[in-house]
Coordinates of C-alpha atoms in Angstrom, one line a residue:
X17 CA -28.4 86.4 13.2
X18 CA -30.5 86.5 16.3
X19 CA -31.7 83.3 18.1
X20 CA -34.4 83.2 20.8
X21 CA -34.2 80.3 23.2
X22 CA -37.1 79.0 25.3
X23 CA -36.0 76.3 27.8
X24 CA -38.9 73.9 28.5
X25 CA -36.8 71.6 30.6
X26 CA -33.2 70.5 31.1
X27 CA -30.0 72.6 31.4
X28 CA -30.1 76.0 29.8
X29 CA -26.3 76.3 29.6
X30 CA -26.0 73.0 27.7
X31 CA -28.7 74.2 25.3
X32 CA -26.8 77.4 24.6
X33 CA -23.6 75.5 24.0
X34 CA -25.3 73.2 21.5
X35 CA -26.9 76.1 19.7
X36 CA -23.5 77.8 19.4
X37 CA -22.3 74.7 17.5
X38 CA -25.4 74.7 15.2
X39 CA -25.4 78.5 14.7
X40 CA -21.9 79.8 15.3
X41 CA -22.7 83.3 14.2
X42 CA -25.9 83.8 16.1
X43 CA -26.4 85.8 19.2
X44 CA -28.5 83.9 21.7
X45 CA -31.2 85.5 23.9
X46 CA -32.9 83.3 26.5
X47 CA -36.5 83.9 27.6
X48 CA -37.6 82.5 31.0
X49 CA -40.4 80.0 30.6
X50 CA -42.4 81.8 33.3
X51 CA -42.8 84.9 31.2
X52 CA -44.8 82.8 28.6
X53 CA -47.0 80.9 31.0
X54 CA -49.5 83.7 31.6
X55 CA -51.6 85.9 29.4
X56 CA -53.5 85.1 26.2
X57 CA -51.9 83.4 23.2
X58 CA -52.1 86.7 21.3
X59 CA -50.3 88.7 24.0
X60 CA -47.5 86.1 24.3
X61 CA -47.0 86.0 20.5
X62 CA -46.9 89.8 20.5
X63 CA -44.2 89.8 23.2
X64 CA -42.1 87.4 21.3
X65 CA -42.4 89.1 17.9
X66 CA -40.8 92.2 19.5
X67 CA -37.5 90.2 19.7
X68 CA -37.4 89.9 15.9
X69 CA -35.6 86.6 16.1
X70 CA -34.3 84.7 13.0
X71 CA -34.4 81.4 14.8
X72 CA -36.7 80.2 17.5
X73 CA -35.2 77.4 19.6
X74 CA -36.8 75.2 22.2
X75 CA -34.7 73.1 24.7
X76 CA -36.0 70.0 26.4
X77 CA -34.5 67.3 28.5
X78 CA -35.3 64.5 25.9
X79 CA -37.2 64.8 22.6
X80 CA -38.9 61.5 23.0
X81 CA -40.5 62.7 26.2
X82 CA -41.6 66.1 24.9
X83 CA -45.3 66.4 24.3
X84 CA -46.9 68.9 21.9
X85 CA -43.9 69.3 19.7
X86 CA -45.9 70.3 16.6
X87 CA -47.7 72.9 18.6
X88 CA -44.5 74.4 20.1
X89 CA -42.8 74.5 16.7
X90 CA -45.8 76.2 15.1
X91 CA -45.8 78.7 18.0
X92 CA -42.2 79.5 17.1
X93 CA -43.1 80.0 13.4
X94 CA -45.9 82.4 14.3
X95 CA -43.3 84.6 16.2
X96 CA -41.9 85.4 12.8
X97 CA -38.7 83.3 13.0
X98 CA -37.6 81.8 9.7
X99 CA -36.5 78.5 11.3
X100 CA -37.5 76.6 14.5
X101 CA -35.3 74.2 16.3
X102 CA -36.0 71.8 19.1
X103 CA -33.0 70.1 20.9
X104 CA -32.4 68.0 23.9
X105 CA -29.7 67.3 26.4
X106 CA -28.7 64.0 24.7
X107 CA -27.9 65.3 21.2
X108 CA -31.3 65.1 19.7
X109 CA -32.2 67.9 17.2
X110 CA -35.4 68.7 15.2
X111 CA -35.2 71.5 12.7
X112 CA -37.9 72.9 10.4
X113 CA -38.4 76.0 8.3
X114 CA -41.2 78.5 9.0
X115 CA -42.8 77.8 5.6
X116 CA -42.9 74.0 6.3
X117 CA -44.4 74.5 9.7
X118 CA -47.1 76.9 8.6
X119 CA -48.2 74.5 5.8
X120 CA -47.9 71.2 7.7
X121 CA -48.2 71.7 11.4
X122 CA -51.9 72.6 11.5
X123 CA -52.9 69.2 9.9
X124 CA -50.5 67.4 12.4
X125 CA -52.1 69.2 15.3
X126 CA -55.6 68.3 14.1
X127 CA -54.5 64.6 13.8
X128 CA -53.1 64.7 17.3
X129 CA -56.3 66.3 18.7
X130 CA -58.4 63.5 17.3
X131 CA -56.0 60.9 18.6
X132 CA -56.0 62.6 22.0
X133 CA -59.8 62.4 22.3
X134 CA -59.8 58.7 21.4
X135 CA -57.0 58.0 23.9
X136 CA -58.9 59.5 26.8
X137 CA -62.1 57.8 25.8
X138 CA -60.4 54.4 25.6
X139 CA -58.6 55.0 28.9
X140 CA -61.9 55.7 30.6
X141 CA -63.4 52.4 29.4
X142 CA -60.4 50.4 30.3
X143 CA -60.1 52.1 33.7
X144 CA -63.7 51.2 34.5
X145 CA -63.1 47.6 33.7
X146 CA -59.9 47.5 35.8
X147 CA -61.7 49.1 38.8
X148 CA -64.4 46.4 38.6
X149 CA -61.8 43.6 38.3
X150 CA -59.8 44.9 41.3
X151 CA -63.0 45.2 43.4
X152 CA -64.0 41.7 42.5
X153 CA -60.6 40.4 43.6
X154 CA -60.6 42.4 46.9
X155 CA -62.5 39.6 48.7
X156 CA -59.3 37.5 48.3
X157 CA -55.9 38.3 49.8
X158 CA -53.8 39.7 47.1
X159 CA -50.7 39.0 49.1
X160 CA -51.4 35.3 49.2
X161 CA -52.3 34.5 45.6
X162 CA -51.1 31.1 44.5
X163 CA -48.0 31.0 42.3
X164 CA -48.5 30.6 38.5
X165 CA -48.8 26.9 37.5
X166 CA -45.6 27.2 35.4
X167 CA -43.5 28.9 38.0
X168 CA -40.4 27.2 39.3
X169 CA -40.4 26.9 43.1
X170 CA -37.9 29.3 44.7
X171 CA -36.6 29.9 48.1
X172 CA -38.4 32.8 49.9
X173 CA -35.0 34.4 50.6
X174 CA -34.2 34.5 46.9
X175 CA -37.4 35.6 45.2
X176 CA -37.6 36.7 41.6
X177 CA -38.9 40.3 41.4
X178 CA -39.9 42.5 38.4
X179 CA -39.1 46.1 39.2
X180 CA -41.5 48.3 37.1
X181 CA -40.4 51.9 36.6
X182 CA -43.1 53.9 34.8
X183 CA -42.3 57.5 35.8
X184 CA -43.5 59.9 33.1
X185 CA -41.4 62.9 32.2
X186 CA -38.0 64.1 31.1
X187 CA -35.1 64.5 33.5
X188 CA -36.1 61.5 35.6
X189 CA -33.1 59.4 34.6
X190 CA -31.0 61.1 37.2
X191 CA -31.5 62.7 40.6
X192 CA -33.3 61.5 43.7
X193 CA -35.7 59.2 41.8
X194 CA -32.9 57.3 40.1
X195 CA -30.8 57.1 43.2
X196 CA -33.8 55.5 44.9
X197 CA -34.3 53.0 42.1
X198 CA -30.6 52.1 41.9
X199 CA -30.4 51.8 45.7
X200 CA -33.5 49.5 46.0
X201 CA -32.5 47.3 43.1
X202 CA -28.9 46.9 44.3
X203 CA -30.0 46.4 47.9
X204 CA -32.4 43.6 46.8
X205 CA -29.7 41.9 44.7
X206 CA -27.2 42.1 47.6
X207 CA -29.7 40.3 49.7
X208 CA -30.0 37.4 47.2
X209 CA -33.1 38.4 45.2
X210 CA -33.2 38.1 41.4
X211 CA -34.4 41.5 40.0
X212 CA -35.4 42.2 36.4
X213 CA -36.2 45.8 35.5
X214 CA -38.8 47.0 33.0
X215 CA -38.5 50.8 32.5
X216 CA -39.6 53.5 30.0
X217 CA -36.1 55.1 30.2
X218 CA -32.5 54.5 31.3
X219 CA -31.7 54.8 35.0
X220 CA -28.5 56.7 35.9
X221 CA -25.9 54.7 37.7
X222 CA -27.5 51.3 36.9
X223 CA -26.0 49.0 34.3
X224 CA -28.1 47.3 31.7
X225 CA -28.0 43.9 33.5
X226 CA -31.6 42.7 33.6
X227 CA -33.0 46.0 32.2
X228 CA -35.5 46.3 29.4
X229 CA -36.5 49.7 28.1
X230 CA -39.8 50.4 26.5
X231 CA -39.5 53.9 25.3
X232 CA -42.3 56.5 25.1
X233 CA -44.0 57.8 22.0
X234 CA -44.2 61.7 21.8
X235 CA -48.0 61.8 21.2
X236 CA -50.5 64.3 22.6
X237 CA -50.5 68.0 23.0
X238 CA -51.1 67.9 26.8
X239 CA -49.2 66.3 29.6
X240 CA -52.1 64.2 30.7
X241 CA -52.8 62.7 27.2
X242 CA -49.0 62.1 26.8
X243 CA -48.9 60.2 30.0
X244 CA -52.2 58.3 29.4
X245 CA -51.0 57.2 26.0
X246 CA -47.6 56.1 27.2
X247 CA -49.1 54.2 30.1
X248 CA -50.7 52.0 27.5
X249 CA -47.5 51.7 25.5
X250 CA -45.6 50.6 28.6
X251 CA -48.3 48.2 29.8
X252 CA -48.5 46.5 26.4
X253 CA -44.8 46.1 26.2
X254 CA -44.2 45.1 29.8
X255 CA -47.0 42.5 30.3
X256 CA -45.6 39.7 28.1
X257 CA -42.1 40.2 29.7
X258 CA -43.6 39.9 33.2
X259 CA -45.6 36.9 32.2
X260 CA -42.5 35.2 30.8
X261 CA -40.5 36.1 34.0
X262 CA -43.1 34.6 36.3
X263 CA -42.0 36.7 39.3
X264 CA -42.8 36.1 42.9
X265 CA -44.0 39.7 43.1
X266 CA -44.1 42.9 41.1
X267 CA -42.6 46.0 42.6
X268 CA -43.6 49.3 41.0
X269 CA -42.6 52.8 41.7
X270 CA -46.0 54.5 41.5
X271 CA -46.3 57.0 38.6
X272 CA -48.8 59.5 37.3
X273 CA -51.6 58.0 35.0
X274 CA -50.0 54.5 35.3
X275 CA -51.8 51.1 35.7
X276 CA -49.0 48.9 34.3
X277 CA -48.4 47.2 37.6
X278 CA -52.1 46.7 38.3
X279 CA -52.6 45.0 34.9
X280 CA -49.5 42.9 35.4
X281 CA -50.7 41.8 38.8
X282 CA -54.1 40.9 37.6
X283 CA -52.9 39.0 34.5
X284 CA -50.1 37.1 36.2
X285 CA -51.9 36.4 39.5
X286 CA -49.0 37.8 41.4
X287 CA -49.0 40.5 44.1
X288 CA -48.2 44.1 43.4
X289 CA -45.9 45.9 45.9
X290 CA -46.3 49.6 45.3
X291 CA -43.7 52.2 46.2
X292 CA -45.8 55.3 46.8
X293 CA -43.8 58.5 47.2
X294 CA -46.7 60.8 47.4
X295 CA -50.0 61.7 45.8
X296 CA -49.7 62.6 42.1
X297 CA -53.1 64.3 42.4
X298 CA -51.6 66.7 45.0
X299 CA -48.5 67.3 42.8
X300 CA -50.7 67.8 39.8
X301 CA -52.8 70.4 41.6
X302 CA -50.0 72.3 43.4
X303 CA -46.7 71.9 41.5
X304 CA -46.6 70.1 38.2
X305 CA -49.9 71.3 36.9
X306 CA -51.8 68.7 34.8
X307 CA -55.3 68.5 33.5
X308 CA -57.7 65.5 33.8
X309 CA -57.3 65.5 37.6
X310 CA -60.6 63.7 38.0
X311 CA -59.2 60.9 35.9
X312 CA -55.8 61.0 37.7
X313 CA -57.6 60.5 41.0
X314 CA -59.2 57.3 39.7
X315 CA -55.8 56.0 38.5
X316 CA -54.4 56.7 41.9
X317 CA -57.2 55.0 43.8
X318 CA -56.9 52.0 41.4
X319 CA -53.2 51.5 42.3
X320 CA -53.7 51.8 46.0
X321 CA -56.6 49.4 45.9
X322 CA -54.8 46.8 43.8
X323 CA -51.5 46.8 45.8
X324 CA -50.9 44.1 48.3
X325 CA -48.3 46.2 50.1
X326 CA -47.8 50.0 49.9
X327 CA -44.3 51.3 50.8
X328 CA -44.2 55.0 51.8
X329 CA -41.1 57.0 52.6
X330 CA -42.4 58.9 55.7
X331 CA -44.8 58.6 58.6
X332 CA -46.6 61.7 57.3
X333 CA -47.5 59.8 54.1
X334 CA -48.7 56.8 56.1
X335 CA -51.1 59.1 57.9
X336 CA -52.2 60.6 54.6
X337 CA -53.1 57.2 53.2
X338 CA -54.9 56.2 56.4
X339 CA -57.0 59.3 56.1
X340 CA -58.3 58.2 52.7
X341 CA -59.2 54.8 53.9
X342 CA -56.2 52.6 53.0
X343 CA -56.0 49.7 55.5
X344 CA -53.2 50.2 58.0
X345 CA -52.0 46.6 57.5
X346 CA -51.1 47.4 53.8
X347 CA -48.9 50.4 54.6
X348 CA -45.1 50.0 55.4
X349 CA -43.0 53.1 56.2
X350 CA -39.6 52.6 54.4
X351 CA -37.5 55.8 54.3
X352 CA -34.9 56.5 51.6
X353 CA -31.4 55.4 52.1
X354 CA -27.8 55.7 50.8
X355 CA -25.0 53.6 49.4
X356 CA -22.3 54.4 52.1
X357 CA -19.5 53.0 49.9
X358 CA -20.3 55.2 47.0
X359 CA -21.0 58.2 49.2
X360 CA -18.0 58.5 51.6
X361 CA -15.2 60.9 52.4
X362 CA -12.1 60.9 50.2
X363 CA -13.7 60.2 46.8
X364 CA -12.3 63.1 44.8
X365 CA -12.9 66.2 46.7
X366 CA -9.3 67.4 46.4
X367 CA -9.4 67.2 42.6
X368 CA -12.7 69.0 42.5
X369 CA -11.3 71.9 44.5
X370 CA -8.2 72.1 42.3
X371 CA -10.3 72.1 39.1
X372 CA -12.5 74.9 40.5
X373 CA -9.5 76.9 41.8
X374 CA -10.7 76.9 45.4
X375 CA -8.1 77.8 47.9
X376 CA -7.3 75.7 50.9
X377 CA -8.5 78.4 53.3
X378 CA -11.8 78.8 51.6
X379 CA -15.0 77.1 53.0
X380 CA -17.1 75.5 50.3
X381 CA -20.9 75.4 51.0
X382 CA -22.6 72.9 48.7
X383 CA -26.1 72.2 47.4
X384 CA -27.0 69.2 45.2
X385 CA -30.4 68.6 43.9
X386 CA -33.3 69.9 41.8
X387 CA -33.8 73.6 41.6
X388 CA -37.5 73.1 42.2
X389 CA -40.4 74.4 44.3
X390 CA -39.8 72.5 47.6
X391 CA -36.0 72.3 47.7
X392 CA -35.7 75.9 49.0
X393 CA -33.1 77.1 46.5
X394 CA -34.5 80.7 46.5
X395 CA -34.3 80.8 50.3
X396 CA -30.7 79.6 49.9
X397 CA -29.9 82.4 47.4
X398 CA -31.4 85.0 49.8
X399 CA -29.3 83.5 52.7
X400 CA -26.1 83.7 50.6
X401 CA -26.8 87.4 50.0
X402 CA -26.8 87.9 53.8
X403 CA -23.3 86.4 54.2
X404 CA -20.7 89.2 54.1
X405 CA -19.1 89.3 50.7
X406 CA -15.6 89.4 52.2
X407 CA -16.1 86.0 53.9
X408 CA -13.8 83.3 52.6
X409 CA -16.8 81.2 51.5
X410 CA -17.6 79.8 48.1
X411 CA -20.9 78.2 47.0
X412 CA -21.1 75.1 44.8
X413 CA -24.6 74.7 43.4
X414 CA -25.1 71.5 41.5
X415 CA -28.2 70.6 39.5
X416 CA -30.8 72.2 37.4
X417 CA -34.5 72.8 37.4
X418 CA -37.3 75.4 36.9
X419 CA -35.9 77.9 39.4
X420 CA -32.3 77.7 38.2
X421 CA -32.4 80.9 36.1
X422 CA -34.2 82.8 38.9
X423 CA -31.5 81.7 41.4
X424 CA -28.8 82.8 39.0
X425 CA -30.4 86.3 38.7
X426 CA -30.6 86.6 42.4
X427 CA -26.9 85.7 42.7
X428 CA -25.7 87.6 39.7
X429 CA -22.9 89.4 41.6
X430 CA -21.8 86.3 43.4
X431 CA -21.8 84.3 40.1
X432 CA -19.8 87.0 38.2
X433 CA -17.2 87.2 41.0
X434 CA -16.8 83.4 41.2
X435 CA -18.2 83.1 44.7
X436 CA -21.2 81.1 43.4
X437 CA -20.4 78.3 41.1
X438 CA -23.3 76.8 39.1
X439 CA -22.4 73.4 37.6
X440 CA -25.7 72.7 35.9
X441 CA -26.9 69.1 35.7
X442 CA -24.0 66.6 36.2
X443 CA -23.7 62.8 35.7
X444 CA -24.7 60.6 38.5
X445 CA -21.1 59.3 39.0
X446 CA -19.8 62.9 39.5
X447 CA -21.9 63.7 42.5
X448 CA -19.9 62.0 45.3
X449 CA -16.7 63.8 44.3
X450 CA -18.5 67.2 44.2
X451 CA -20.0 66.6 47.7
X452 CA -16.6 65.5 48.9
X453 CA -15.2 68.9 47.7
X454 CA -17.5 70.7 50.1
X455 CA -17.1 71.5 53.8
X456 CA -20.8 72.3 54.5
X457 CA -23.8 70.8 52.8
X458 CA -27.2 72.5 52.8
X459 CA -30.7 71.1 52.6
X460 CA -32.9 74.3 52.8
X461 CA -36.3 72.7 52.1
X462 CA -39.4 74.8 52.6
X463 CA -43.0 74.0 53.6
X464 CA -45.3 72.5 50.9
X465 CA -48.0 74.4 49.1
X466 CA -51.5 74.8 50.5
X467 CA -50.4 74.1 54.1
X468 CA -49.7 70.4 53.4
X469 CA -47.5 68.6 55.9
X470 CA -44.1 67.8 54.5
X471 CA -44.2 64.2 53.3
X472 CA -40.8 63.8 51.6
X473 CA -37.7 61.8 52.4
X474 CA -35.0 63.6 50.5
X475 CA -32.4 61.3 49.0
X476 CA -29.8 64.0 49.3
X477 CA -30.2 64.1 53.0
X478 CA -28.8 60.6 53.4
X479 CA -26.1 61.2 50.8
X480 CA -25.0 64.3 52.7
X481 CA -24.9 62.2 56.0
X482 CA -22.8 59.5 54.4
X483 CA -20.2 62.0 53.1
X484 CA -19.2 62.8 56.7
X485 CA -19.7 66.5 56.1
X486 CA -21.4 69.1 58.3
X487 CA -25.0 69.8 57.4
X488 CA -27.3 72.7 57.6
X489 CA -30.9 71.6 57.1
X490 CA -34.5 72.7 57.6
X491 CA -36.3 71.4 60.7
X492 CA -39.1 69.9 58.5
X493 CA -40.9 66.6 58.5
X494 CA -38.6 63.6 58.2
X495 CA -35.5 65.8 57.9
X496 CA -36.0 67.0 61.4
X497 CA -36.6 63.5 62.6
X498 CA -33.5 61.9 61.1
X499 CA -31.1 64.7 62.0
X500 CA -30.4 65.8 65.5
X501 CA -29.7 69.5 66.1
X502 CA -26.1 70.2 67.3
X503 CA -25.4 66.4 67.1
X504 CA -25.5 65.4 63.5
X505 CA -26.4 68.8 61.9
X506 CA -27.5 72.3 62.5
X507 CA -31.3 72.6 62.1
X508 CA -33.0 75.9 61.1
X509 CA -36.5 77.1 60.8
X510 CA -37.8 76.3 57.2
X511 CA -37.6 79.4 55.0
X512 CA -35.8 81.5 57.7
X513 CA -33.0 83.0 55.6
X514 CA -31.4 84.7 58.6
X515 CA -31.1 81.5 60.5
X516 CA -29.8 79.7 57.4
X517 CA -27.1 82.4 56.8
X518 CA -26.1 82.4 60.5
X519 CA -25.7 78.6 60.5
X520 CA -23.5 78.7 57.4
X521 CA -21.3 81.4 58.9
X522 CA -21.0 79.5 62.2
X523 CA -19.8 76.3 60.5
X524 CA -17.5 78.2 58.2
X525 CA -15.8 79.7 61.3
X526 CA -15.6 76.4 63.4
X527 CA -13.8 73.5 61.6
X528 CA -13.9 71.4 64.8
X529 CA -17.7 71.6 64.9
X530 CA -17.8 70.6 61.2
X531 CA -15.7 67.6 61.9
X532 CA -17.8 66.6 64.9
X533 CA -21.2 66.9 63.1
X534 CA -19.9 65.1 60.0
X535 CA -18.5 62.1 61.8
X536 CA -21.7 61.6 63.8
X537 CA -23.9 62.0 60.7
X538 CA -21.9 59.3 58.7
X539 CA -22.1 56.9 61.7
X540 CA -25.9 57.3 61.7
X541 CA -26.1 56.8 57.9
X542 CA -24.1 53.5 58.2
X543 CA -26.1 52.2 61.1
X544 CA -29.6 53.2 60.1
X545 CA -30.0 54.4 56.6
X546 CA -28.5 52.1 54.0
X547 CA -30.3 50.9 50.9
X548 CA -29.8 47.3 52.1
X549 CA -31.9 48.1 55.1
X550 CA -34.6 49.5 52.8
X551 CA -34.5 46.4 50.7
X552 CA -34.7 44.2 53.7
X553 CA -38.1 45.7 54.6
X554 CA -39.4 44.8 51.2
X555 CA -38.2 41.2 51.4
X556 CA -39.5 41.1 55.0
X557 CA -43.0 42.0 53.8
X558 CA -42.7 39.3 51.1
X559 CA -41.6 36.6 53.7
X560 CA -44.4 37.7 56.0
X561 CA -47.0 37.2 53.3
X562 CA -45.6 33.7 52.6
X563 CA -45.7 32.7 56.2
X564 CA -49.3 34.0 56.5
X565 CA -50.2 31.9 53.5
X566 CA -48.5 28.8 55.0
X567 CA -50.6 29.2 58.2
X568 CA -53.8 29.5 56.2
X569 CA -53.1 26.2 54.4
X570 CA -52.0 24.4 57.6
X571 CA -48.2 24.5 57.0
X572 CA -45.6 25.4 59.5
X573 CA -43.8 28.7 58.6
X574 CA -40.1 28.2 57.8
X575 CA -37.6 29.8 60.0
X576 CA -34.9 31.7 58.0

C-alpha cells in the first residue's frame, strides 16, 4: 500500500508516526506543500496522480482550525486515492472513502460557498456600523470612561482585567506568542491584578485558572472567511463573559479579522488596551497570504481607532503607527520579556546531552523557534555547511514550520551523520532544558520582505539571554539594540552566512568568551527584560488614565 502525505501545517515527523500506526503496512511518501502551491488545478492533480497512491493523507496542526476540509479531501479523492485521511498533532483523525467524497463533497462545498458569501456580506454591514460607533465615541476619552454602574470599586493597583486572545490559526498554542501571553498574564498577576482570560484555544504553559475557551468552527474554504466567521463566534461567546466580569479594562492581543475587543469595549463602556505586534495587512500581503486585504485593512483601522492604549514591541512599530496617523499619546513601546526563573542555567541540560549522546568535548549550537520566513533558518543551514565537518560541533534545531523540510534537505548529510539534530515541535516545558543543553544559541534573523524595517521583538532573544549562554545574533532592529556586540553577544550582518559561520566557530573554540558573554547577557535579562517589567508598563498606563480622570473631575490623584 502506498500513502501520499501532504503537510499543511504542524510537524511532519509526528504525522508520519501517526500514519504508521493507522496504516502499518503502508510506505509513506511526503510531498512538500510548496510543490502544490503553483500551477493550475489540472497540472497539480496530474502531478499527484503519477504517484498512484492508495491513500492520500493531509496533516494539520489542529482539525478544528483547518479551513476548507471538504475541498482538500475532495482534491485527494480526485488524485485517484481510494481513501483520504486528515489528521492533526493532537490525535484528531478524519477518514473518508473516495466514493463517499465524490458523491458528498460537492454539495458540502456548495453549501460552504453560500455560507461564505453571506458571512462576508454580514461582516461588511457590521463593520460599517462599528466604524460609525467608534467615530462617534472618538470625541470622548476612551481611557477615562466611567465605570459600569454595577461594578465594585477596586484599588487601582489591583484592577480586574479581561485578557482577550483571538489569534486565528493552528500552531499558535505554543511558541513566541504563547510565551508572550503567559508572561504578560503571570506578570500582571504577580503585581496584584486579577486576570481572567477568554481565548479561542489553549495556551501552552498556562494553567486553566481563570481561562475560558471558545473554540473555532471549521467553516469556510478560504483563510479570510474562516477568520471572519470565527471572529463572530468568539465575539458572541466572549461578550456576555466580559459583561459579567465588569473589568477595569480589556487587554487584547490584536489578531487578524478580529473585532472582539472593540465590541466588548463599546458594550461594556470599558477601555480597550491593544497589544499590537505588527500589521496583519503587511503579514497578509508578504508572508501569510490571505485574500480580502481591503476588508482586513478596515478591521485593523477599527482596532487602532477604538483602542485607548496601543502597546507595541519595538520603536520601529511605534514609528509605523505614527506614519499612519495614530496619536503619539496612545502608543507605548513595551518589548517582549522573559521569566528568568523558568529560563536559567542548570535546568536539565546535562540530561538532554546524555539523552542525545553528546560527548562532553562537543560544542552544541542551538536554535529554538519557528522554521519560518524571517527567522533565518535557511541562512543558518548554509552557515552550518561552511563549518568544517571535522569540528566537534553538533547542532540542536528545535521547532517546526514551513521551512523545516527544506532545511532538512539542505542539511541531509549533517542529519544523517547525527551532527544536526531536528527535534520537531516540543512541549513548552521542554524548551528551557533543551536550551540549557547548548553552549551557543543562534538568532539568525533576516531582513523583512519588501524592504520593510524589522519591527519584531523575538521572544527567544530574551529567553536565550536568561539562559546565561553565549549568543550569535543578527544585528537587526531591536535585536541589535538589546544585545551589545562583544559584551552580551556576537552580532553579525543579517543573512551573511560567512559571518554567522565564523562566529559559531569562534565561540566553539573559546569557552572563556562563551562564559563571559553568557553571564553578561543573563544579568541584562534580569535587570531589564522580565515579564514583570512588561506588565508594570501596562498597569502604569492604567494608573495614568485614572489619575488623568481624577484631575478632570477635580480630585487629587492618589499616590501609590
